[in-house]
């Protein structure tokens, strides 16, 4: 093959120029993982394209290893093998000639005979060559089932050697173990391999899939009738066929059943044990009270007020006293209600008494905000729990647990609305009895991305001491961001475009005009008027992923303005986006294995990059097939191209993804869309992400419809019920 004119990496559709004898022909079709220099055997039909003339429409293809020295060099120089580019390819071929591919496959250590290639590098190149051959077979196997090359690579990465044999034995492992492969795809493969549609294994897999999909939507359990209905619809079977599968899953402890008010709640067992564990440990910690000399406490609070130059409101003072005397305490309230002032006061008081205090938040950004706001170091909850990996399988493990609890007398957790039931369970297991626990958060914000409604359920149970802050303090009243956030939260219209303030609405009717205005604001008007950095200081937040004002389109348009194409900047096309050096990106799932080093101190390193962390692409190396990202906390992370699906462009992000973050400027498109997304608490969450300036761009009618839409996505969670039952001695 001489030239690739176009390729879609998501599905493998390719347009290329092929040298056939002395002629050059154009071939089009689904040909994933082909490279310049490949030797191909193609079959298909000749078609006449109205613009491009005669083409071979490929129906099947076979990739053969090149035979001649020139073809081998071209093949290696194409970048098909990680670590081998044009220069290295020429050196290898000059040294080994027609034996090159045999050397790569059977004796790669000999590559170390070439100056500049170490033995370790030689072995890595050999491994990459052999993996490429195995991957090609996997891609070809899954292509007939409509699985894209991108997902085929992910499947191969998950199962490794003998991938095809493992999937033939149990195709449902695809749905269980590979993120993004749905049950229906695995089921289609199973059917083609002759697995009985009524088999118990298929039904068990279907039930687990339905429950895992429910967990992805935030549910901790499903009522049995709902589970049966969803499973029967998914598998196209009768309801009676599900009984034996439920019993089988109960026997092997994959699921757990809980009886509540005449309803059977079906849990995936890890979620049941997590919810039960949270309930019992919370009540254990809350059962301890700490006696204080009230007069002495009042004097100590007065002393801290004098030192800090603050005056606590009555409700704040109550919160401080409760926190110092209660085993578990919740402080909830919106922006400007003094949560940070309370935390700082509590820390000062307890430090004076010699207590050790640990501060943490769910994300790196939230922990950084907590540190800046309080002046005391905060860590992510994962860091607080000292996340590690153990065993041959490199399984996630928290070093801090019941056997090795957190070394602190008081644990304070901020942004509690973001904490899901699984993380909360790990946290509580690591808190020793007798430790004070203070939970801080805004219960009116969006719930956690993961399953559960932890903060809301704890407050709703009524069994844990809670102080709700509602008063906006005088200095906060000067900010229309804070005033309007509270107005929106109460269902009232915000005050717009007041002179000299920090909250503006720009009227635009069409989606095209909204996008054009946002691009102009970010690229020109805000930097010119206020001096904001267009990439580091301004964040576009949108309710939707799709559509003209969705994340995908906004990122493409913002990239054109903020980080345009430049010959000096390397690029990597991926799916429907072209990553470019200088792009703002976000990590979109927790990856506990990714290693990082500090930009200013390469001797400081660690593992773990988390959902919501943002940074800039510093370097793209197409020869090594790696991209380097520097995150806002100065951590440098190297991404292999095979895991580029873990980062997304972040000039614009969804409001959900912005939880726990804070930005100097937030720009929000307001445009018609699904009612389930255009909700009051979504708008409220977006507004509260801004520190200095909020600009809404769009249709005023839609803004008011969002404020009136106070629906919240219902979640099946049982924590509130469990807490009440435990207190009554029922559970």
XYZ file of C-alpha atoms in Angstrom:
731
model
C 0.000 0.000 0.000
C 1.358 3.407 -1.017
C -0.820 5.994 0.716
C -3.711 6.242 3.175
C -5.973 9.061 1.994
C -8.549 8.766 4.783
C -9.226 6.496 7.748
C -11.885 6.484 10.455
C -10.170 4.992 13.514
C -13.476 4.265 15.224
C -14.720 1.809 12.591
C -11.737 1.152 10.314
C -13.263 2.627 7.143
C -10.324 3.499 4.892
C -9.602 5.074 1.524
C -6.136 4.199 0.239
C -3.906 3.995 -2.825
C -2.609 0.504 -3.697
C 0.247 -0.324 -6.047
C -0.801 -3.342 -8.108
C 1.964 -4.436 -10.491
C 2.703 -1.150 -12.279
C -0.711 0.436 -11.733
C -2.086 2.479 -8.855
C -5.683 1.806 -7.764
C -7.966 3.366 -5.155
C -9.461 0.946 -2.624
C -12.282 1.844 -0.223
C -13.878 -0.164 2.569
C -13.514 -1.371 6.134
C -9.819 -2.183 6.469
C -8.751 -1.542 10.074
C -5.121 -1.413 11.155
C -3.592 -1.218 7.712
C -0.504 0.899 7.241
C 1.596 2.355 4.465
C 3.920 -0.402 3.260
C 1.494 -3.243 4.028
C 1.081 -6.037 1.508
C -2.652 -6.681 1.082
C -4.788 -9.293 -0.641
C -8.105 -7.607 -1.502
C -11.374 -8.856 -2.969
C -14.426 -6.800 -3.849
C -16.255 -5.029 -6.672
C -15.229 -2.298 -9.039
C -17.461 0.779 -8.676
C -17.538 4.171 -10.382
C -17.522 7.157 -8.026
C -19.035 10.299 -9.655
C -16.138 12.468 -8.433
C -13.203 10.105 -7.932
C -13.693 7.621 -10.768
C -13.082 3.896 -10.637
C -12.513 2.380 -7.176
C -12.274 -1.081 -5.680
C -14.997 -1.460 -3.052
C -13.349 -3.937 -0.685
C -15.491 -6.752 0.733
C -12.716 -8.817 2.328
C -9.033 -8.252 2.836
C -6.053 -10.166 4.116
C -2.941 -8.509 5.422
C 0.298 -10.237 4.449
C 3.722 -9.470 5.786
C 5.952 -7.710 3.242
C 8.577 -9.758 1.404
C 11.030 -7.347 -0.238
C 13.552 -5.209 1.623
C 11.931 -1.957 0.411
C 8.474 -3.156 1.450
C 9.740 -4.244 4.867
C 11.351 -0.851 5.467
C 8.214 0.993 4.391
C 6.124 -1.261 6.644
C 8.293 -0.638 9.712
C 8.641 3.096 8.991
C 4.844 3.516 8.983
C 4.729 3.484 12.799
C 2.915 0.150 12.988
C 5.339 -0.993 15.694
C 5.694 1.139 18.791
C 9.203 2.514 19.125
C 10.120 2.132 15.455
C 10.004 5.153 13.167
C 11.613 5.865 9.785
C 15.177 6.267 11.122
C 15.116 3.117 13.241
C 13.388 1.176 10.446
C 16.191 2.025 8.014
C 18.869 0.928 10.502
C 17.129 -2.402 11.152
C 16.603 -3.215 7.483
C 20.140 -2.199 6.553
C 21.453 -4.609 9.201
C 19.172 -7.620 8.668
C 17.725 -7.238 5.163
C 15.158 -9.893 4.205
C 15.614 -11.605 7.586
C 14.262 -8.547 9.421
C 10.755 -9.857 10.153
C 12.080 -13.244 11.241
C 14.504 -11.511 13.602
C 11.684 -9.380 15.031
C 9.509 -12.417 15.638
C 11.960 -15.047 16.846
C 15.183 -13.369 17.926
C 14.491 -9.662 18.722
C 17.462 -9.469 21.083
C 19.709 -9.248 18.017
C 18.346 -5.744 17.368
C 20.729 -4.676 20.135
C 23.552 -5.226 17.616
C 22.444 -1.904 16.096
C 23.981 1.207 17.610
C 21.394 3.158 19.603
C 19.159 0.154 20.405
C 19.585 -1.266 23.911
C 18.730 -4.870 24.754
C 15.629 -3.740 26.652
C 14.538 -1.618 23.691
C 15.154 -4.558 21.337
C 12.964 -6.871 23.417
C 10.229 -4.209 23.603
C 10.240 -3.878 19.800
C 9.972 -7.665 19.435
C 7.059 -7.795 21.869
C 5.312 -4.959 20.026
C 5.769 -6.778 16.695
C 4.253 -10.019 18.014
C 1.425 -8.187 19.755
C 0.644 -6.478 16.455
C 0.196 -9.861 14.770
C -2.053 -11.129 17.570
C -4.049 -7.888 17.547
C -4.614 -8.191 13.805
C -6.174 -11.629 14.294
C -8.401 -10.287 17.086
C -9.554 -7.358 14.934
C -10.422 -9.669 12.052
C -12.341 -12.012 14.375
C -14.467 -9.265 15.909
C -14.983 -7.311 12.692
C -17.682 -9.735 11.528
C -19.635 -8.937 14.715
C -19.568 -5.196 14.077
C -17.038 -4.458 16.830
C -14.800 -1.551 15.849
C -11.005 -1.805 15.738
C -10.815 0.561 18.709
C -12.866 -1.789 20.873
C -11.066 -4.825 19.443
C -7.817 -3.307 20.707
C -9.429 -2.739 24.101
C -10.635 -6.367 24.197
C -7.143 -7.588 23.338
C -5.671 -5.359 26.060
C -8.128 -6.870 28.567
C -7.693 -10.560 27.721
C -4.227 -10.639 26.143
C -2.887 -13.839 24.656
C -5.541 -16.327 23.445
C -8.223 -13.616 23.424
C -10.256 -15.357 20.723
C -10.281 -18.709 22.537
C -11.324 -17.072 25.811
C -14.236 -15.260 24.162
C -15.385 -18.353 22.277
C -15.520 -20.160 25.612
C -17.514 -17.392 27.332
C -18.581 -14.436 25.158
C -20.466 -12.815 28.039
C -17.129 -11.850 29.557
C -17.122 -9.026 27.022
C -20.072 -7.362 28.733
C -18.739 -8.098 32.224
C -15.127 -7.040 31.772
C -14.797 -4.590 28.859
C -16.109 -1.062 29.391
C -18.172 -0.003 26.404
C -19.099 -3.467 25.100
C -22.802 -3.857 25.724
C -24.614 -7.020 26.670
C -26.382 -7.116 23.315
C -23.087 -7.288 21.454
C -21.823 -10.091 23.681
C -25.176 -11.832 23.313
C -25.046 -11.596 19.519
C -21.623 -13.225 19.516
C -22.875 -15.920 21.886
C -25.809 -16.690 19.619
C -23.539 -16.959 16.572
C -21.388 -19.416 18.526
C -24.427 -21.564 19.239
C -25.089 -20.785 22.910
C -28.697 -21.616 23.850
C -30.789 -18.404 24.204
C -32.599 -19.977 27.167
C -29.441 -21.080 28.958
C -29.170 -20.238 32.625
C -25.787 -18.670 32.085
C -27.215 -16.231 29.542
C -30.032 -15.221 31.900
C -27.634 -14.807 34.838
C -25.405 -12.613 32.713
C -28.428 -10.603 31.601
C -29.529 -9.985 35.192
C -26.048 -8.825 36.223
C -25.917 -6.577 33.183
C -29.276 -4.965 34.014
C -28.132 -4.341 37.596
C -24.778 -2.931 36.479
C -26.517 -0.621 34.010
C -28.778 0.532 36.838
C -25.676 1.230 38.951
C -24.261 3.318 36.103
C -27.448 5.394 36.315
C -26.936 5.869 40.070
C -29.169 3.094 41.451
C -27.847 0.909 44.259
C -30.566 -1.732 43.755
C -33.629 -2.457 41.634
C -37.031 -3.630 42.885
C -37.485 -7.243 41.811
C -40.445 -6.506 39.539
C -38.459 -3.788 37.740
C -35.447 -6.091 37.389
C -37.597 -8.904 35.991
C -39.282 -6.595 33.494
C -35.987 -5.144 32.240
C -34.312 -8.555 32.034
C -37.224 -10.185 30.205
C -37.253 -7.343 27.696
C -33.478 -7.489 27.223
C -33.366 -11.270 26.695
C -36.757 -11.675 25.022
C -37.760 -14.417 27.446
C -40.716 -15.069 29.762
C -40.702 -13.787 33.340
C -40.857 -17.341 34.710
C -37.475 -18.154 33.160
C -35.806 -15.609 35.448
C -36.620 -17.366 38.758
C -33.963 -20.073 38.514
C -31.335 -17.540 37.462
C -32.073 -15.321 40.480
C -31.756 -18.348 42.773
C -28.490 -19.328 41.087
C -27.069 -15.823 41.518
C -28.144 -15.813 45.172
C -26.429 -19.150 45.742
C -23.125 -17.946 44.311
C -23.598 -14.630 46.179
C -23.440 -12.465 43.060
C -26.656 -10.760 44.167
C -28.352 -10.089 47.501
C -32.077 -9.709 48.222
C -33.434 -7.323 50.838
C -37.084 -7.206 51.933
C -38.536 -3.734 52.448
C -42.240 -2.925 52.820
C -43.410 -5.944 50.861
C -40.879 -5.316 48.072
C -37.831 -7.427 47.286
C -34.846 -5.234 46.507
C -32.209 -6.909 44.320
C -28.624 -5.721 44.783
C -25.370 -6.666 43.162
C -23.754 -7.956 46.335
C -20.873 -5.428 46.537
C -23.421 -2.587 46.599
C -25.496 -4.255 49.328
C -22.453 -4.827 51.529
C -21.278 -1.268 50.896
C -24.634 0.273 51.827
C -24.944 -1.899 54.940
C -21.357 -1.136 55.906
C -21.907 2.623 55.564
C -25.007 2.436 57.740
C -23.444 0.458 60.577
C -20.165 2.357 60.666
C -21.875 5.762 60.597
C -24.021 4.853 63.569
C -21.037 3.363 65.400
C -19.088 6.608 64.978
C -22.147 8.731 65.812
C -22.765 6.814 69.052
C -19.714 8.499 70.608
C -20.162 11.943 72.118
C -17.381 14.189 73.385
C -17.861 16.143 76.588
C -16.776 19.747 76.491
C -16.624 22.513 79.045
C -19.252 24.706 77.373
C -17.999 27.917 78.976
C -14.446 27.075 77.989
C -15.615 26.244 74.452
C -17.386 29.601 74.139
C -14.204 31.374 75.217
C -12.117 29.328 72.767
C -14.475 30.220 69.909
C -14.254 33.905 70.834
C -10.467 33.644 70.859
C -10.392 32.105 67.351
C -12.797 34.795 66.103
C -10.461 37.484 67.378
C -7.420 35.799 65.804
C -9.121 35.327 62.419
C -10.984 38.628 62.399
C -14.385 36.953 61.942
C -17.725 36.908 63.700
C -19.665 33.631 63.554
C -23.411 33.812 63.058
C -25.525 31.899 65.547
C -26.075 28.977 63.180
C -22.353 28.797 62.461
C -21.579 28.839 66.162
C -24.019 25.973 66.697
C -22.334 24.027 63.907
C -18.904 24.483 65.530
C -20.162 23.323 68.942
C -21.936 20.304 67.451
C -18.835 19.338 65.498
C -16.707 19.444 68.642
C -19.099 17.333 70.701
C -20.563 14.887 68.134
C -19.060 11.700 66.730
C -20.506 12.443 63.286
C -21.691 15.805 62.079
C -23.048 17.068 58.727
C -22.750 20.680 57.587
C -24.703 21.508 54.446
C -25.435 24.760 52.670
C -25.045 26.641 49.419
C -22.285 29.056 48.378
C -21.641 32.052 50.618
C -23.269 30.467 53.682
C -20.011 30.117 55.616
C -19.111 26.422 55.376
C -15.425 27.223 54.929
C -15.406 29.618 57.894
C -16.853 26.865 60.087
C -14.262 24.329 58.910
C -11.397 26.764 59.581
C -12.749 27.531 63.054
C -13.122 23.841 63.903
C -9.580 23.110 62.716
C -8.129 25.994 64.763
C -9.957 24.905 67.921
C -8.992 21.250 67.629
C -5.370 21.990 66.746
C -5.053 24.033 69.917
C -6.102 20.954 71.829
C -3.408 18.892 70.106
C -5.617 16.775 67.858
C -4.463 15.362 64.513
C -6.803 16.371 61.680
C -7.153 14.882 58.190
C -8.864 16.844 55.410
C -10.013 15.218 52.180
C -12.321 15.588 49.173
C -13.435 13.229 46.384
C -11.346 14.739 43.554
C -7.974 16.376 43.143
C -9.558 19.669 42.156
C -11.890 19.634 45.159
C -8.982 18.819 47.485
C -6.971 21.689 46.007
C -9.915 24.058 46.562
C -10.229 22.863 50.147
C -6.525 23.524 50.749
C -6.733 27.022 49.278
C -9.913 27.878 51.205
C -8.805 26.631 54.632
C -5.041 27.052 54.493
C -4.599 23.431 55.592
C -3.458 20.577 53.377
C -6.237 18.420 51.964
C -5.879 15.201 49.982
C -8.143 13.186 47.761
C -10.038 10.457 49.600
C -8.060 7.914 47.565
C -4.799 9.408 48.809
C -6.110 9.556 52.361
C -6.851 5.822 52.109
C -3.381 5.227 50.608
C -4.554 3.421 47.521
C -2.195 0.683 46.361
C -2.043 -2.370 44.078
C -1.523 -5.895 45.264
C -0.899 -9.351 43.802
C -0.248 -10.654 40.315
C -3.548 -9.227 39.081
C -2.548 -5.730 40.258
C -5.873 -5.328 42.050
C -6.886 -2.041 43.662
C -6.313 -2.080 47.378
C -6.676 0.548 50.097
C -3.817 0.348 52.582
C -5.963 2.117 55.174
C -8.726 -0.158 56.463
C -10.169 -1.587 59.697
C -6.855 -3.295 60.337
C -4.831 -0.163 59.576
C -7.041 2.896 60.168
C -6.348 6.496 59.217
C -4.019 8.102 61.755
C -6.154 11.086 62.707
C -8.404 12.136 65.560
C -10.733 14.103 63.294
C -11.566 13.447 59.616
C -13.217 16.255 57.611
C -14.612 15.461 54.147
C -15.674 18.248 51.774
C -17.869 18.043 48.625
C -19.784 15.133 50.115
C -22.473 15.286 47.423
C -19.897 13.717 45.061
C -19.169 10.676 47.249
C -20.840 7.445 46.120
C -21.735 4.509 48.333
C -18.700 2.370 47.405
C -16.135 5.069 48.186
C -18.003 6.017 51.365
C -17.824 2.426 52.561
C -14.051 2.254 52.001
C -13.623 5.569 53.815
C -15.676 4.591 56.849
C -13.958 1.219 57.181
C -10.675 3.096 57.584
C -11.933 5.409 60.358
C -11.241 4.036 63.832
C -13.983 4.072 66.493
C -13.719 7.227 68.565
C -12.632 9.360 65.615
C -14.731 12.446 64.898
C -16.145 12.606 61.359
C -17.328 15.900 59.864
C -19.080 15.761 56.485
C -19.450 18.995 54.508
C -21.338 19.516 51.265
C -24.163 21.104 49.324
C -27.049 18.647 49.300
C -28.809 20.617 46.536
C -26.081 19.970 43.981
C -26.057 17.069 41.538
C -25.596 13.664 43.181
C -22.499 11.515 42.754
C -21.634 10.049 39.371
C -21.360 6.637 41.034
C -24.256 4.737 42.636
C -26.073 6.026 45.686
C -27.361 9.237 47.181
C -25.131 9.225 50.231
C -25.288 12.799 51.531
C -28.990 13.226 50.763
C -29.876 9.848 52.314
C -27.940 10.516 55.506
C -29.679 13.863 55.962
C -33.101 12.412 55.046
C -32.729 9.634 57.624
C -32.790 12.206 60.427
C -30.482 10.116 62.618
C -27.199 12.012 62.109
C -26.755 15.527 63.518
C -27.072 18.031 60.694
C -26.720 21.813 60.515
C -28.229 23.370 57.387
C -26.836 26.824 56.566
C -29.184 29.153 54.692
C -28.031 32.680 55.515
C -25.898 34.432 52.876
C -23.312 36.620 54.554
C -22.904 40.274 53.761
C -19.639 39.963 51.852
C -21.121 37.137 49.771
C -24.201 39.240 48.958
C -21.962 41.464 46.854
C -21.562 38.609 44.381
C -24.457 38.084 42.009
C -23.071 34.590 41.381
C -23.907 33.628 44.957
C -27.148 35.615 45.091
C -28.389 34.124 41.834
C -27.306 30.602 42.762
C -29.576 30.797 45.791
C -32.373 32.400 43.795
C -32.197 29.603 41.245
C -32.125 27.001 44.021
C -35.323 28.511 45.442
C -36.984 28.499 42.023
C -36.710 32.268 41.544
C -35.528 34.161 38.467
C -31.919 35.381 38.659
C -31.031 39.059 38.480
C -29.287 39.590 35.156
C -26.832 42.105 33.704
C -26.579 44.459 36.688
C -23.892 47.075 36.072
C -20.568 46.303 37.694
C -21.612 42.817 38.748
C -20.413 39.328 37.836
C -23.463 37.607 36.309
C -24.533 38.228 32.709
C -26.981 36.905 30.162
C -26.403 37.334 26.412
C -29.497 36.782 24.278
C -29.023 34.507 21.276
C -31.756 32.581 19.475
C -30.098 29.941 17.304
C -27.630 27.252 18.287
C -25.187 28.533 15.677
C -25.282 32.050 17.146
C -24.834 30.684 20.681
C -21.748 28.720 19.668
C -20.282 31.640 17.701
C -20.780 33.973 20.686
C -19.203 31.506 23.125
C -16.176 31.085 20.845
C -15.813 34.865 20.571
C -16.153 35.306 24.344
C -13.490 32.707 25.108
C -11.092 33.650 22.344
C -11.324 37.431 22.273
C -13.763 39.390 24.417
C -13.035 37.991 27.882
C -9.239 37.936 27.474
C -9.270 41.461 25.992
C -11.690 42.979 28.520
C -10.700 41.231 31.753
C -7.293 39.710 30.999
C -8.427 36.112 31.497
C -6.333 33.363 29.926
C -8.565 31.777 27.259
C -7.603 28.183 28.124
C -6.571 28.215 31.791
C -9.180 30.614 33.243
C -12.354 30.133 31.196
C -14.463 26.981 31.291
C -17.463 26.319 29.074
C -20.032 24.127 30.845
C -22.926 22.602 28.935
C -25.824 20.337 29.942
C -25.508 18.045 26.920
C -22.988 15.885 25.080
C -24.684 15.962 21.677
C -26.240 18.656 19.547
C -24.913 21.978 18.352
C -24.380 23.285 21.914
C -23.176 19.925 23.197
C -19.685 19.079 24.363
C -18.552 17.395 21.123
C -19.326 20.303 18.806
C -18.239 23.018 21.238
C -14.818 21.400 21.689
C -14.221 21.270 17.949
C -15.226 24.922 17.488
C -13.307 26.133 20.547
C -10.189 24.249 19.467
C -10.272 26.072 16.118
C -10.159 29.408 17.953
C -8.046 28.646 21.012
C -5.570 26.082 19.685
C -5.727 26.152 15.891
C -3.900 23.854 13.510
C -0.177 24.586 13.424
C 2.600 22.773 11.546
C 4.750 23.033 14.649
C 2.198 21.135 16.753
C 1.903 17.369 16.533
C -1.563 15.840 16.297
C -3.273 12.509 16.859
C -6.685 11.851 15.268
C -8.891 9.824 17.606
C -12.532 9.017 16.982
C -14.262 12.259 15.995
C -11.594 14.590 17.364
C -7.988 15.470 16.544
C -5.910 15.822 19.711
C -3.310 18.557 19.323
C -0.385 19.694 21.435
C -1.702 22.548 23.588
C -5.226 21.128 23.907
C -7.030 21.272 27.232
C -8.099 17.724 28.184
C -9.856 15.918 31.013
C -9.372 12.428 32.440
C -12.816 10.802 32.233
C -12.408 7.749 34.436
C -10.358 6.744 37.446
C -7.136 5.011 36.405
C -5.221 3.880 39.450
C -2.347 2.412 37.396
C -1.262 5.511 35.458
C 2.104 6.709 36.680
C 2.960 10.376 37.057
C 5.997 12.491 37.893
C 6.089 16.040 39.180
C 7.020 18.594 36.530
C 9.457 20.424 38.784
C 10.730 17.334 40.640
C 11.092 14.185 38.564
C 12.197 12.284 41.676
C 8.636 12.711 43.031
C 6.300 10.220 41.400
C 3.230 8.124 42.070
C 0.229 6.386 40.563
C -3.359 7.351 39.855
C -5.154 9.888 37.699
C -8.795 10.487 38.471
C -12.056 11.285 36.769
C -12.332 15.069 36.368
C -8.600 15.892 36.488
C -7.771 18.442 33.774
C -4.552 19.451 32.071
C -2.852 20.361 28.796
C -1.358 18.081 26.155
C 2.310 18.947 26.319
C 3.666 16.545 23.720
C 2.434 14.030 21.143
C 4.976 11.487 19.907
C 3.621 9.646 16.873
C 6.687 7.401 16.630
C 6.471 6.204 20.234
C 2.651 6.413 20.022
C 2.366 8.357 23.250
C 0.913 11.642 24.434
C 2.142 13.574 27.448
C -0.295 15.574 29.581
C 0.618 18.014 32.328
C -2.186 18.336 34.857
C -3.042 21.386 36.932
C -1.258 20.009 39.993
C 1.952 19.841 37.878
C 1.789 16.073 37.458
C 3.048 14.801 34.103
C 1.340 11.673 32.779
C 2.251 9.677 29.675
C -0.671 8.165 27.733
C -0.173 5.287 25.358
C -2.321 5.828 22.250
C -4.228 2.635 23.159
C -5.783 4.394 26.177
C -6.615 7.723 24.572
C -10.277 6.972 25.265
C -9.504 7.874 28.896
C -9.071 11.545 28.036
C -11.457 13.909 26.294
C -11.091 17.468 25.031
C -12.045 19.872 27.802
C -12.389 23.345 26.318
C -16.023 22.499 27.075
C -17.208 19.832 29.542
C -20.586 18.671 30.778
C -21.883 20.183 33.992
C -21.831 16.708 35.540
C -18.091 16.470 34.866
C -17.467 19.847 36.533
C -18.559 18.721 40.001
C -16.026 19.545 42.678
C -14.239 21.999 40.411
C -14.086 25.780 40.475
C -13.085 28.106 37.643
C -12.507 31.863 37.469
C -15.001 32.174 34.581
C -17.870 29.880 33.589
C -19.717 30.249 30.282
C -22.956 28.265 29.899
C -25.022 27.763 26.707
C -28.779 27.893 27.340
C -30.545 26.092 24.502
C -33.573 23.783 24.168
C -32.900 20.109 24.877
C -34.164 17.066 26.783
C -36.130 18.079 29.882
C -34.373 15.401 31.895
C -31.126 17.372 31.448
C -32.420 20.930 31.656
C -33.089 20.933 35.388
C -32.823 23.414 38.226
C -30.125 21.581 40.159
C -28.045 21.168 36.983
C -28.136 24.942 36.419
C -27.476 25.557 40.113
C -24.436 23.269 40.022
C -23.064 25.023 36.922
C -23.437 28.507 38.423
C -21.710 27.485 41.655
C -18.605 26.354 39.726
C -17.650 30.003 39.025
C -15.453 32.122 41.280
C -15.448 35.472 39.491
C -17.754 35.591 36.474
C -20.763 33.746 35.015
C -22.014 34.335 31.479
C -25.134 32.608 30.178
C -25.587 32.644 26.397
C -28.831 31.683 24.742
C -32.608 31.650 25.034
C -34.080 33.356 28.114
C -37.254 31.255 27.944
C -35.170 28.079 28.278
C -33.377 29.553 31.309
C -36.676 30.054 33.114
C -37.901 26.604 32.088
C -34.774 25.126 33.699
C -35.436 27.017 36.917
C -39.039 25.778 37.002
C -37.976 22.195 36.275
C -37.202 20.995 39.805
C -37.311 17.306 38.908
C -34.370 15.266 40.126
C -33.432 11.909 38.689
C -34.809 9.343 41.129
C -32.329 6.832 42.512
C -33.112 3.509 44.142
C -31.006 3.634 47.297
C -31.690 2.146 50.710
C -29.259 3.964 52.994
C -31.856 6.239 54.636
C -34.113 3.226 55.377
C -31.200 1.237 56.788
C -30.099 4.081 59.058
C -33.609 4.464 60.483
C -33.976 0.707 60.964
C -30.609 0.422 62.684
C -31.536 3.136 65.142
C -34.767 1.290 65.903
C -32.850 -1.980 66.273
C -34.629 -3.628 63.351
C -31.581 -4.175 61.117
